[in-house]
mmCIF file of C-alpha atoms and ligand atoms in Angstrom:
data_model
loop_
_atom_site.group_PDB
_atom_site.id
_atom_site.type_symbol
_atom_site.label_atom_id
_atom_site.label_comp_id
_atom_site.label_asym_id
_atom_site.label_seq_id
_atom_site.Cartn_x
_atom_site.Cartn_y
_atom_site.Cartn_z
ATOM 1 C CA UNK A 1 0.000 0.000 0.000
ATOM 2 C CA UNK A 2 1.386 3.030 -1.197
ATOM 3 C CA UNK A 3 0.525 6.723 1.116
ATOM 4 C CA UNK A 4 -0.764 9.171 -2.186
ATOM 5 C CA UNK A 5 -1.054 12.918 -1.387
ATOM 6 C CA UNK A 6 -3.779 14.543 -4.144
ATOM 7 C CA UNK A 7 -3.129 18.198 -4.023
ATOM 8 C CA UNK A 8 -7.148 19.787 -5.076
ATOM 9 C CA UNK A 9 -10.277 17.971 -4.130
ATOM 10 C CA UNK A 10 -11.885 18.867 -7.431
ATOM 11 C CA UNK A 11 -13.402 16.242 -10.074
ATOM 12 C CA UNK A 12 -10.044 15.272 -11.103
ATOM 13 C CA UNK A 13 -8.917 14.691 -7.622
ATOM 14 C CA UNK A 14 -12.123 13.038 -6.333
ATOM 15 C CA UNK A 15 -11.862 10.722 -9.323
ATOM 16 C CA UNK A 16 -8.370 9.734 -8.489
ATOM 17 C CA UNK A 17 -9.006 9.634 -4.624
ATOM 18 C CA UNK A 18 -12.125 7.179 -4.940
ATOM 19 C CA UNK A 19 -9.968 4.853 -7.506
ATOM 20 C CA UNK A 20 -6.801 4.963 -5.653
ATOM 21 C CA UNK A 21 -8.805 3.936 -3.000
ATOM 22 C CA UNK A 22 -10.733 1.329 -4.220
ATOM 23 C CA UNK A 23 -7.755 -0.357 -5.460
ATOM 24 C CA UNK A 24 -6.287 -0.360 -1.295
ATOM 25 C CA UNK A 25 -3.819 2.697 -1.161
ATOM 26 C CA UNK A 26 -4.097 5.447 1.450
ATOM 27 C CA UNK A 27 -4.981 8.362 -0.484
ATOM 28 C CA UNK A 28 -5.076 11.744 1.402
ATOM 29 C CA UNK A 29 -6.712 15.261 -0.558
ATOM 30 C CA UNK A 30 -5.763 18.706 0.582
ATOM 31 C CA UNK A 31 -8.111 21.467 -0.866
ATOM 32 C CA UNK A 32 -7.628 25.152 -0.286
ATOM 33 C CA UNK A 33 -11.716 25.473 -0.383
ATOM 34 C CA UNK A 34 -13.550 25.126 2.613
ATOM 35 C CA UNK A 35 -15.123 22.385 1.073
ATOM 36 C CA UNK A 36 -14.243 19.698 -1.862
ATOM 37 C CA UNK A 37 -16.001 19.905 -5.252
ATOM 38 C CA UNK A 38 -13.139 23.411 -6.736
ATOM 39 C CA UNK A 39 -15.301 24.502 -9.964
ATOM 40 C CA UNK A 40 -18.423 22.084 -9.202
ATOM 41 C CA UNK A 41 -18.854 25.093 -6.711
ATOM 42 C CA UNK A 42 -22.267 25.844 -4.997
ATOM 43 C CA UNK A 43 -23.779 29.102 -2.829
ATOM 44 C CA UNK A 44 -26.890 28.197 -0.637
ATOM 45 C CA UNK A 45 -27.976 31.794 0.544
ATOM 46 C CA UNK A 46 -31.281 33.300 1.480
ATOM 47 C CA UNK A 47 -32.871 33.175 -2.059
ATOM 48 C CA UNK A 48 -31.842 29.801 -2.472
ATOM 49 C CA UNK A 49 -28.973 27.577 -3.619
ATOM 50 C CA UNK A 50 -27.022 28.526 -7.309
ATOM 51 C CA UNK A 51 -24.244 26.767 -9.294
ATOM 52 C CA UNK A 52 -22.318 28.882 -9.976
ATOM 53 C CA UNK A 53 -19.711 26.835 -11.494
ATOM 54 C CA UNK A 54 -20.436 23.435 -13.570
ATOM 55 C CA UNK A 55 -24.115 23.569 -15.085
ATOM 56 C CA UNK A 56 -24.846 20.846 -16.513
ATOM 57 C CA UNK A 57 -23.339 17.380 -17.816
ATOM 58 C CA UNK A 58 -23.308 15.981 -20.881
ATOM 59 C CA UNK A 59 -22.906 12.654 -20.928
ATOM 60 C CA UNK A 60 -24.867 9.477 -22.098
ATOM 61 C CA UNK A 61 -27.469 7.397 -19.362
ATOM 62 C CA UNK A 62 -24.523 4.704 -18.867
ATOM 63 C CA UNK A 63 -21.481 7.756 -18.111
ATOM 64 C CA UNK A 64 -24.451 9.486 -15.680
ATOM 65 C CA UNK A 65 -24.838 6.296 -13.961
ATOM 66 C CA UNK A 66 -21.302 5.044 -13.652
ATOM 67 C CA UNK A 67 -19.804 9.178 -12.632
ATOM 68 C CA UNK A 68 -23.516 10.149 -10.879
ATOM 69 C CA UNK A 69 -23.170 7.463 -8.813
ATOM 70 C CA UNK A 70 -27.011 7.602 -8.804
ATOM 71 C CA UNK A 71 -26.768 11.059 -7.751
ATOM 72 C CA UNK A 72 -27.928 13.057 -11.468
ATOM 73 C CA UNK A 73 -31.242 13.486 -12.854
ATOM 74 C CA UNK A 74 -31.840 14.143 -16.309
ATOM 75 C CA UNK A 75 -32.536 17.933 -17.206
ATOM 76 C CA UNK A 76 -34.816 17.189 -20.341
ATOM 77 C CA UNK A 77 -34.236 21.349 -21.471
ATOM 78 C CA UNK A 78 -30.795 20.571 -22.618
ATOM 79 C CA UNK A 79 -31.412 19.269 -25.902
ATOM 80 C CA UNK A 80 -30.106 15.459 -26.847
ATOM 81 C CA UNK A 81 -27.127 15.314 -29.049
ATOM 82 C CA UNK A 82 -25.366 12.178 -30.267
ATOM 83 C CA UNK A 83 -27.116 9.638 -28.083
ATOM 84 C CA UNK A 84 -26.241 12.116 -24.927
ATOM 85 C CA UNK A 85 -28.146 14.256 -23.150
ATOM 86 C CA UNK A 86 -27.795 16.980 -20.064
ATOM 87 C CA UNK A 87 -27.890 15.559 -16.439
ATOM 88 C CA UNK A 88 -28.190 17.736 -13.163
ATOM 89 C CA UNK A 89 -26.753 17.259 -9.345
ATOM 90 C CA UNK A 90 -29.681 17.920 -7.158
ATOM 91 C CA UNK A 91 -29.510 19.549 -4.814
ATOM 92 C CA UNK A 92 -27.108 21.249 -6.039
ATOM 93 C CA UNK A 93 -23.701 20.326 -7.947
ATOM 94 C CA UNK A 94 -21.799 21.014 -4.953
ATOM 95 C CA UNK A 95 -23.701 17.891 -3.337
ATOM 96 C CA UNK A 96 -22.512 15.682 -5.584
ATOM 97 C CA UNK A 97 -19.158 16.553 -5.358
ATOM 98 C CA UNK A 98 -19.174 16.151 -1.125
ATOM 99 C CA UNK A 99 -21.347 12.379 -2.287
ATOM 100 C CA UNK A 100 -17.789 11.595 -3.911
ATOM 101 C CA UNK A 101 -15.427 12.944 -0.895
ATOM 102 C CA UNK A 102 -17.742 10.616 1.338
ATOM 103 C CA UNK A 103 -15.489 8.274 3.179
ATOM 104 C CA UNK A 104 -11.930 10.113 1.573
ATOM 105 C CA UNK A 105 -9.687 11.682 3.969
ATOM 106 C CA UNK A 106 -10.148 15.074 2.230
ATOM 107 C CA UNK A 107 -8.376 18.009 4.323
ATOM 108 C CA UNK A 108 -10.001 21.547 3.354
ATOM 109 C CA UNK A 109 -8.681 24.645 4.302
ATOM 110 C CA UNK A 110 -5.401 23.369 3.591
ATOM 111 C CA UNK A 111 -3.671 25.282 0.857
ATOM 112 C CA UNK A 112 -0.460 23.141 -0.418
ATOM 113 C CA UNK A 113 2.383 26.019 0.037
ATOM 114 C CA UNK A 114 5.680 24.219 -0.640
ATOM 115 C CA UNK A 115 6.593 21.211 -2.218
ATOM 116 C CA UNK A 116 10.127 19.139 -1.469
ATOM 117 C CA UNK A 117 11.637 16.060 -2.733
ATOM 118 C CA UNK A 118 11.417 13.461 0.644
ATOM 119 C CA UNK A 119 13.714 12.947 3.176
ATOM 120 C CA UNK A 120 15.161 9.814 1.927
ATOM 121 C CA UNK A 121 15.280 10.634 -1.892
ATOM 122 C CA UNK A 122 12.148 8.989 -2.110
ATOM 123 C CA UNK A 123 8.379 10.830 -2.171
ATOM 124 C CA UNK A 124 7.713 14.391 -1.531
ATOM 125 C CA UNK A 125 7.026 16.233 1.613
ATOM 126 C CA UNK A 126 4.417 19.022 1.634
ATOM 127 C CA UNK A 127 3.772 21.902 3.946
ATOM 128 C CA UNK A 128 0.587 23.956 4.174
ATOM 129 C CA UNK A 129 -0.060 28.180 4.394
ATOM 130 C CA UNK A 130 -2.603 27.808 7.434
ATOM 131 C CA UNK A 131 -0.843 24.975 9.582
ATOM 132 C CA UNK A 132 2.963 24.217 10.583
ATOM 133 C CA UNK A 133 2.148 20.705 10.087
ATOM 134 C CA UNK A 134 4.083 18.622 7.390
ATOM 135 C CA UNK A 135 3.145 15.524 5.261
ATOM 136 C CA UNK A 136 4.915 13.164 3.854
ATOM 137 C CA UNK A 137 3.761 11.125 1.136
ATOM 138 C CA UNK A 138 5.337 8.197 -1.683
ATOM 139 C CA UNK A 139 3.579 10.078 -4.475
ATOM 140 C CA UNK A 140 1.693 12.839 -5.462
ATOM 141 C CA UNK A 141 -0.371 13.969 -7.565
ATOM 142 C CA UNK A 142 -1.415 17.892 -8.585
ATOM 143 C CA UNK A 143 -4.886 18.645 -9.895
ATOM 144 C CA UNK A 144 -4.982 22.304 -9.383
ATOM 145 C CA UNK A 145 -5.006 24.727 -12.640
ATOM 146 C CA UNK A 146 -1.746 24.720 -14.099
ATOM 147 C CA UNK A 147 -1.066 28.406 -13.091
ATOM 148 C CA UNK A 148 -1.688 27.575 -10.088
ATOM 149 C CA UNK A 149 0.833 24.700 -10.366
ATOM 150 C CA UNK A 150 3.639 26.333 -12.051
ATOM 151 C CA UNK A 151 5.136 28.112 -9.437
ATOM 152 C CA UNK A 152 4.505 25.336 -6.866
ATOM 153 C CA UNK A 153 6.999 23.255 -9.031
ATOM 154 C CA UNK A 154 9.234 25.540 -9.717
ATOM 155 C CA UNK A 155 9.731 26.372 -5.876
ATOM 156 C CA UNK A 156 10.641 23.194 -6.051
ATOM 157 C CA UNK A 157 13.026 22.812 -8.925
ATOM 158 C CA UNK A 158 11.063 20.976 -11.259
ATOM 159 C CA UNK A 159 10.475 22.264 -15.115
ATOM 160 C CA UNK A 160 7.047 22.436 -16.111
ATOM 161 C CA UNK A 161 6.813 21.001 -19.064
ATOM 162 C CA UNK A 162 4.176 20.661 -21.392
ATOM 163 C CA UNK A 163 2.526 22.398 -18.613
ATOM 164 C CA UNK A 164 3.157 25.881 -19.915
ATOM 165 C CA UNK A 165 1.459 25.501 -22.907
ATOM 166 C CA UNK A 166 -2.018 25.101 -21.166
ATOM 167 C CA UNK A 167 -4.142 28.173 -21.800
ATOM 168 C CA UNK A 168 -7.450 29.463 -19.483
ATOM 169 C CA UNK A 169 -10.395 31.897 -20.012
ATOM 170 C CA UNK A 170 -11.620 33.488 -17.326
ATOM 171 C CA UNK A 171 -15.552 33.325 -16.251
ATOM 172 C CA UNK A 172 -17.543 35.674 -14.627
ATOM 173 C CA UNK A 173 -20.690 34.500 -13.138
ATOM 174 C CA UNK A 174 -23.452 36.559 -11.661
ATOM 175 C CA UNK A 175 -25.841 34.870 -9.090
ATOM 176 C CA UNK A 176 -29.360 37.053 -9.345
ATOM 177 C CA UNK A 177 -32.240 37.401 -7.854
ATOM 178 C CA UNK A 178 -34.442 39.887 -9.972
ATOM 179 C CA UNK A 179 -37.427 42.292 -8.371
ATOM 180 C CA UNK A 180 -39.337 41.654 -11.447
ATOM 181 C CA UNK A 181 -41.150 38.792 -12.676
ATOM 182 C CA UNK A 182 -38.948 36.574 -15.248
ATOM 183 C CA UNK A 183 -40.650 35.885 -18.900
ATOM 184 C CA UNK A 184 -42.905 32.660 -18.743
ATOM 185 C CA UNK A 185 -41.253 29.642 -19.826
ATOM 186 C CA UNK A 186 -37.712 30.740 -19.993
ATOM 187 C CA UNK A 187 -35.806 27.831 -18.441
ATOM 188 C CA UNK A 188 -32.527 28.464 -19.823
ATOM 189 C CA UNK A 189 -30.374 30.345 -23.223
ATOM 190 C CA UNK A 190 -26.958 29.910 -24.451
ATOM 191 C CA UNK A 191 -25.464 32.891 -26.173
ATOM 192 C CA UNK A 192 -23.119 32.820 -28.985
ATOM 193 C CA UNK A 193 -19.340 32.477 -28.887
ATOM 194 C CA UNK A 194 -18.025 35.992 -28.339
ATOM 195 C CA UNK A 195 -21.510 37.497 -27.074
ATOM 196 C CA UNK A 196 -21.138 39.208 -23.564
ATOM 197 C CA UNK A 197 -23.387 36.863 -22.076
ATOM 198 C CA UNK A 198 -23.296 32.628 -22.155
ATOM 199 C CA UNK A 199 -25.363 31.301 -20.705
ATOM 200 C CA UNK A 200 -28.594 32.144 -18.343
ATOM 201 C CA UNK A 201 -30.312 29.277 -16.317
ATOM 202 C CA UNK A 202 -33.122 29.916 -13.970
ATOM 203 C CA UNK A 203 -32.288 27.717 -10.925
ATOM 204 C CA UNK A 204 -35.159 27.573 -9.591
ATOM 205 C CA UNK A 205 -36.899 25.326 -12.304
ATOM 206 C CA UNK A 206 -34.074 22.960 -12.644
ATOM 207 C CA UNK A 207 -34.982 19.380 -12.028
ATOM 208 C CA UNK A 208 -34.804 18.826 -8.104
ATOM 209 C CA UNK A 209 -34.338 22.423 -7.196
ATOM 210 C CA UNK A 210 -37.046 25.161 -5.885
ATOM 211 C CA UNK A 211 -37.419 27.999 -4.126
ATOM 212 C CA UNK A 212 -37.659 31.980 -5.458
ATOM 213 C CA UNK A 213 -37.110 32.883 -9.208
ATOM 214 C CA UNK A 214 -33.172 33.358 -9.316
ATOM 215 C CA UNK A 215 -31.171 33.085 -12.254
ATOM 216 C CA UNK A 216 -27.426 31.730 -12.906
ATOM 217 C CA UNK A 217 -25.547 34.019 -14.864
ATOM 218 C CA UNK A 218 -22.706 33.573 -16.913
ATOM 219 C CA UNK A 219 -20.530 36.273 -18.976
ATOM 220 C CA UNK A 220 -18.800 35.334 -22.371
ATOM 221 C CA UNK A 221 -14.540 34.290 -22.631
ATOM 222 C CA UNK A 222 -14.348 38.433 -23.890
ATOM 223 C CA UNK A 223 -16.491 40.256 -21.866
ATOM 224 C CA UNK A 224 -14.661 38.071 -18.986
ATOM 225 C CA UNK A 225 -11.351 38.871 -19.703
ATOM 226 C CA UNK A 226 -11.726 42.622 -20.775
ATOM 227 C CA UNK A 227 -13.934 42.772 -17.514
ATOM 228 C CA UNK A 228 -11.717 40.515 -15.372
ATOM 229 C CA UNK A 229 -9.905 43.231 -12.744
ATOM 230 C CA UNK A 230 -13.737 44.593 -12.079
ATOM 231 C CA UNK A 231 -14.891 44.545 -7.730
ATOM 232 C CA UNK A 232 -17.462 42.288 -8.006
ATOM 233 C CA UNK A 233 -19.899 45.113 -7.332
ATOM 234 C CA UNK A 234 -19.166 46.618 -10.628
ATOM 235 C CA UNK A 235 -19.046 43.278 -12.257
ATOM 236 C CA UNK A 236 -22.522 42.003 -11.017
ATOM 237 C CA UNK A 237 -24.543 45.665 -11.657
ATOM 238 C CA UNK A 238 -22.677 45.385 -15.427
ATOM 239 C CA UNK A 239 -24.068 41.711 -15.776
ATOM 240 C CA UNK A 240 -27.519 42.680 -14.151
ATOM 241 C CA UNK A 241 -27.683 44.828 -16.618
ATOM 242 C CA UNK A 242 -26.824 43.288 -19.609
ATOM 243 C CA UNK A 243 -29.104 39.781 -18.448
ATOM 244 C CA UNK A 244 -32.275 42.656 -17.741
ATOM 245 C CA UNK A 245 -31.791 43.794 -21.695
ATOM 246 C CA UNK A 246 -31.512 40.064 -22.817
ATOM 247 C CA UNK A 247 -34.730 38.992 -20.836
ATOM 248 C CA UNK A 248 -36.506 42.427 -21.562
ATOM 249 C CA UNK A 249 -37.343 43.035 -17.797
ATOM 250 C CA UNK A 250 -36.051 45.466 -15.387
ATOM 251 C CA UNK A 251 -32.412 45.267 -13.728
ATOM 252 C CA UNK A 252 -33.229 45.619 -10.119
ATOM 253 C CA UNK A 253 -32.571 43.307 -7.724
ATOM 254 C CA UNK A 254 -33.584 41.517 -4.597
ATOM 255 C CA UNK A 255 -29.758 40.070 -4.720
ATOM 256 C CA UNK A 256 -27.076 39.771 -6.458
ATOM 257 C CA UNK A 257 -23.359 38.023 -6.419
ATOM 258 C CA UNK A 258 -20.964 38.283 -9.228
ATOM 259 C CA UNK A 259 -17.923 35.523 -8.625
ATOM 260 C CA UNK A 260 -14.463 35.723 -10.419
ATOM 261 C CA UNK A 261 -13.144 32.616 -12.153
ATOM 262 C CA UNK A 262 -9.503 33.241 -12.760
ATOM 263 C CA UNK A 263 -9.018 30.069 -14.444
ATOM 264 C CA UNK A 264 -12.497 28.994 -15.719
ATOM 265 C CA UNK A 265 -12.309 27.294 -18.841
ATOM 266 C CA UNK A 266 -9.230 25.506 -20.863
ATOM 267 C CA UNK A 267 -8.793 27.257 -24.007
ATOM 268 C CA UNK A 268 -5.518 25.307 -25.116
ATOM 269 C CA UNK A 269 -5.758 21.975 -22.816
ATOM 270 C CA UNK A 270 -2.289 19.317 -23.534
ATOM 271 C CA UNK A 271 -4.239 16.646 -25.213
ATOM 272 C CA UNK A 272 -2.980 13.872 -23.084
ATOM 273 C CA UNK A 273 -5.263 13.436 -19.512
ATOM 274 C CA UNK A 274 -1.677 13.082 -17.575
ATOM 275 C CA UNK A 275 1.756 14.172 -17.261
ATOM 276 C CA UNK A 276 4.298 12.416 -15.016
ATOM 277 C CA UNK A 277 6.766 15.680 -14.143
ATOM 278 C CA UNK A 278 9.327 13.638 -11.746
ATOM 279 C CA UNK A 279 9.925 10.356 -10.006
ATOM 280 C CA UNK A 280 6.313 10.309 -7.794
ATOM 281 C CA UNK A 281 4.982 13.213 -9.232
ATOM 282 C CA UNK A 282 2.369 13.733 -11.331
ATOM 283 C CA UNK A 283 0.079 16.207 -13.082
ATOM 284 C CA UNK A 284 -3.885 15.896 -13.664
ATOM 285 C CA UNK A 285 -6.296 18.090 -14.445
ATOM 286 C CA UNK A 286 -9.000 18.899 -16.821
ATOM 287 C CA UNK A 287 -5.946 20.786 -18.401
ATOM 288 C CA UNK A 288 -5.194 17.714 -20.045
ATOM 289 C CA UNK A 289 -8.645 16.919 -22.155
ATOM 290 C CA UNK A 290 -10.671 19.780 -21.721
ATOM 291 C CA UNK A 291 -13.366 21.516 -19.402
ATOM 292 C CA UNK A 292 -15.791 19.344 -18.722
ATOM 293 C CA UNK A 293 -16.370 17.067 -16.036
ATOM 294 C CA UNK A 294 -16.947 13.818 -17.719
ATOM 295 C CA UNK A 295 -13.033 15.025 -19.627
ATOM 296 C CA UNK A 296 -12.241 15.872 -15.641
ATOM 297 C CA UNK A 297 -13.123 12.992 -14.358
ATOM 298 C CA UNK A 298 -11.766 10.443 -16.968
ATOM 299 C CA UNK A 299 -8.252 12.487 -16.297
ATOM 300 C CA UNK A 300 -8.802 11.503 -12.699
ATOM 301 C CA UNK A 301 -9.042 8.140 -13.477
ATOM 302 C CA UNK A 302 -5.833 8.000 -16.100
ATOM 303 C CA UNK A 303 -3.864 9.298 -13.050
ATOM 304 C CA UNK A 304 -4.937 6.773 -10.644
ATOM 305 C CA UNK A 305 -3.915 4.329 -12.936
ATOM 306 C CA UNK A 306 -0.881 5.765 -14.398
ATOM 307 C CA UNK A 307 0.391 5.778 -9.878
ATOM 308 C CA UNK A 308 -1.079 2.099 -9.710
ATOM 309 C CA UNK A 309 1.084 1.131 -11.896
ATOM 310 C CA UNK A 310 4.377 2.247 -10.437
HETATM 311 C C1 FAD B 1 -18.373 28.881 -14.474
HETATM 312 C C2 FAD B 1 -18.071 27.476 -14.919
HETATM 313 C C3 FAD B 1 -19.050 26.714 -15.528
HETATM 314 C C4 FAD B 1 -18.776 25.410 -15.943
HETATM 315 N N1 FAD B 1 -19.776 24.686 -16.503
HETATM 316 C C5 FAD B 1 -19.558 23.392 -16.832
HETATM 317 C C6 FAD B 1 -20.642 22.601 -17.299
HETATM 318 O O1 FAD B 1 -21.784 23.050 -17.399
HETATM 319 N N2 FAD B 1 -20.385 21.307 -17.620
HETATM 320 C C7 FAD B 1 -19.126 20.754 -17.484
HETATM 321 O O2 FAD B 1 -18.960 19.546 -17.788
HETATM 322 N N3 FAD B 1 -18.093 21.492 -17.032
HETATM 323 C C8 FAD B 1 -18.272 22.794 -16.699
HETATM 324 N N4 FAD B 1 -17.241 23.556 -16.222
HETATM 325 C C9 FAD B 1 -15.885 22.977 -16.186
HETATM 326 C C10 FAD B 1 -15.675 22.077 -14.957
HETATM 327 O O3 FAD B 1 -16.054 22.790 -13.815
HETATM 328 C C11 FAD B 1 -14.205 21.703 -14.833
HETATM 329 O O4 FAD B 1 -13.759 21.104 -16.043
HETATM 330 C C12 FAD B 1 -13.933 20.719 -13.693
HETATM 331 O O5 FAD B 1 -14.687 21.028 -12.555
HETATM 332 C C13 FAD B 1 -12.436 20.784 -13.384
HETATM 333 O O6 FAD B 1 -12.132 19.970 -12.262
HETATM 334 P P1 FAD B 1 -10.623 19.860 -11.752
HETATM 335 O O7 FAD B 1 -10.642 18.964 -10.579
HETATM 336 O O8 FAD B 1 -9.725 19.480 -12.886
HETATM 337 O O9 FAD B 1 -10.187 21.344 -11.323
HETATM 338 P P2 FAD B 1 -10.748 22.270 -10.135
HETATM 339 O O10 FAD B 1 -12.192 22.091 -9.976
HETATM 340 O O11 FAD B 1 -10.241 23.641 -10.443
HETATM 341 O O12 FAD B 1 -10.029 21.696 -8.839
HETATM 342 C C14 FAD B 1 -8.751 22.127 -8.420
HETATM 343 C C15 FAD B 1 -8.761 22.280 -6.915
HETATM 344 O O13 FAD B 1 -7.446 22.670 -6.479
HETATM 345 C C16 FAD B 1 -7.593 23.491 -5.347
HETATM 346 N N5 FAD B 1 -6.333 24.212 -5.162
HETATM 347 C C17 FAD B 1 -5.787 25.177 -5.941
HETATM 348 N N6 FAD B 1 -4.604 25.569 -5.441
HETATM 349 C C18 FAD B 1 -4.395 24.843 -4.300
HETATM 350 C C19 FAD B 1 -3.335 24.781 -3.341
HETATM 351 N N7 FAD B 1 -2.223 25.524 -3.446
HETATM 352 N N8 FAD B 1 -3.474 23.925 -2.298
HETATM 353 C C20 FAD B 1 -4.580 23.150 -2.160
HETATM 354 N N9 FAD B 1 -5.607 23.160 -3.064
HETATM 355 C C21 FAD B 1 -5.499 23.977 -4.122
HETATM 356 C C22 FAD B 1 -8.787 24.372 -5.669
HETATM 357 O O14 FAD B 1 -9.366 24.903 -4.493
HETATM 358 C C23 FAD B 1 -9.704 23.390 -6.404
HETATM 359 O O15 FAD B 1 -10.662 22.816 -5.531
HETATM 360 C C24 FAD B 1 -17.476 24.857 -15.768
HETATM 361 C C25 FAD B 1 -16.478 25.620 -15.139
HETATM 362 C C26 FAD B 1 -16.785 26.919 -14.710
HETATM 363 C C27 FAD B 1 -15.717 27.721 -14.003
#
């Protein structure tokens, strides 16, 4: 039994956790969240619950079963599209994501700060920004956006690699809960490429959800970037705004949240679902297919088995 550290308790890392696992090593996560799921991300406020990260998935009934682990319902307003079809988390996506870290050892509020080769030549030791306490591991695996792991390895005098040529959009997303009634029968739209907005859901009539009319927000790759060093005040009355014209109703609100995703989407992922970097270190992500979490997940999985096999 080998003692795996996964740094990010995202899809990719829950994916490798639950195989690793399976197949009798001791697997530990550390997540700088205060809880697992990274981008399937969640906010359960006083107007209700939004995703505000992953929306939907696409996937066929037999990859819903075997990722949902009986957990996703079909969403019948996402049109089919070669034999697949759009499946939702219910509660929320978050939930699904915590139904996966059930029975891990996942560690939140532990952000990974430096990364050294172990003691004996062997492994790699890591240390943490909110705790002195170290951990020592036989292998390890990163899962966290490759910005994000870039100067990690370096710290620790390893190249990156293909790494570098991984390339992100950024996301805004507004959660919003208008004062005035929302058009009858809208469920959801999906804007063009470069249009400011992406994509608007109304939460509240997703499969499994309820509670008051709130809608899920999301801005376009431009708009996002050219907007991206906006206070999220700004941000959220600019996407009120723009949402309002789109729906044709008014832009006040009863609430409203606008949340920053640095490192959203992969616009330029590596092609290959993992990269070993060094001996007992390895790289996984959704860097390597693409963003989606059915790509995500199936990156998870080449990890585990890439480490099983050492
Ligand atoms: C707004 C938005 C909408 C999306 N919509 C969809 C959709 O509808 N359908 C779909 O299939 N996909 C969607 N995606 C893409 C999907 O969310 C991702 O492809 C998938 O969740 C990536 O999972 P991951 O585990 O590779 O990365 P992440 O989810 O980013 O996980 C990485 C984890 O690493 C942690 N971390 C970072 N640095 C450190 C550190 N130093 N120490 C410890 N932990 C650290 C982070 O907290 C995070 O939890 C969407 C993404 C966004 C942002």
């Amino acid at each position: 039994m080998n003692k795996i550290a996964i740094v990010g308790a995202g899809v990719t890392g829950l994916s490798a956790a639950r195989s690793l696992t399976a197949a009798g090593h001791a697997v530990t996560l550390f997540d700088k969240g205060r809880r697992p799921g990274g981008r399937m991300a969640s906010r359960e406020g006083m107007a209700g619950s939004f995703d505000h990260g992953v929306q939907y998935l696409r996937a066929t009934a037999a990859e819903a079963d075997a990722i949902g682990a009986g957990q996703l319902l079909p969403w019948p307003a996402i049109a089919p599209h070669d034999g697949s079809g759009g499946w939702l988390a219910a509660p929320t996506f978050n939930h699904l994501a915590r139904h996966w870290a059930n029975g891990l050892d996942v560690r939140c509020s532990h952000t990974v700060s430096t990364l050294q080769p172990g003691a004996t030549g062997r492994g790699w030791q890591l240390r943490f920004a909110e705790t002195d306490a170290v951990f020592d591991c036989d292998a390890l695996l990163l899962t966290l956006p490759t910005p994000q792991a870039i100067p990690l390895l370096a710290a620790a005098g390893v190249a990156p690699g293909r790494l570098a040529e991984v390339r992100y959009d950024p996301n805004w997303t507004l959660m919003w809960t208008p004062a005035d009634p929302l058009p009858a029968g809208f469920t959801h739209s999906a804007g063009a490429a470069d249009a400011p907005l992406a994509w608007i859901a109304r939460e509240d009539l997703k499969p499994g959800r309820s509670g008051p009319p709130r809608l899920t927000v999301q801005a376009g790759a431009r708009w996002s970037t050219t907007h991206l060093e906006l206070p999220a005040e700004t941000a959220a009355l600019e996407l009120q705004a723009l949402a309002a014209r789109q729906l044709g109703i008014g832009s006040s609100s009863l609430a409203a949240t606008a949340h920053r995703w640095r490192y959203a989407f992969v616009s330029q992922p590596l092609g290959e679902p993992v990269l070993t970097l060094g001996r007992d270190l390895h790289y996984a992500s959704d860097a390597g297919l693409g963003s989606r979490v059915t790509l995500a997940w199936q990156a998870g999985r080449a990890a585990a088995a890439r480490i099983a096999a050492r």
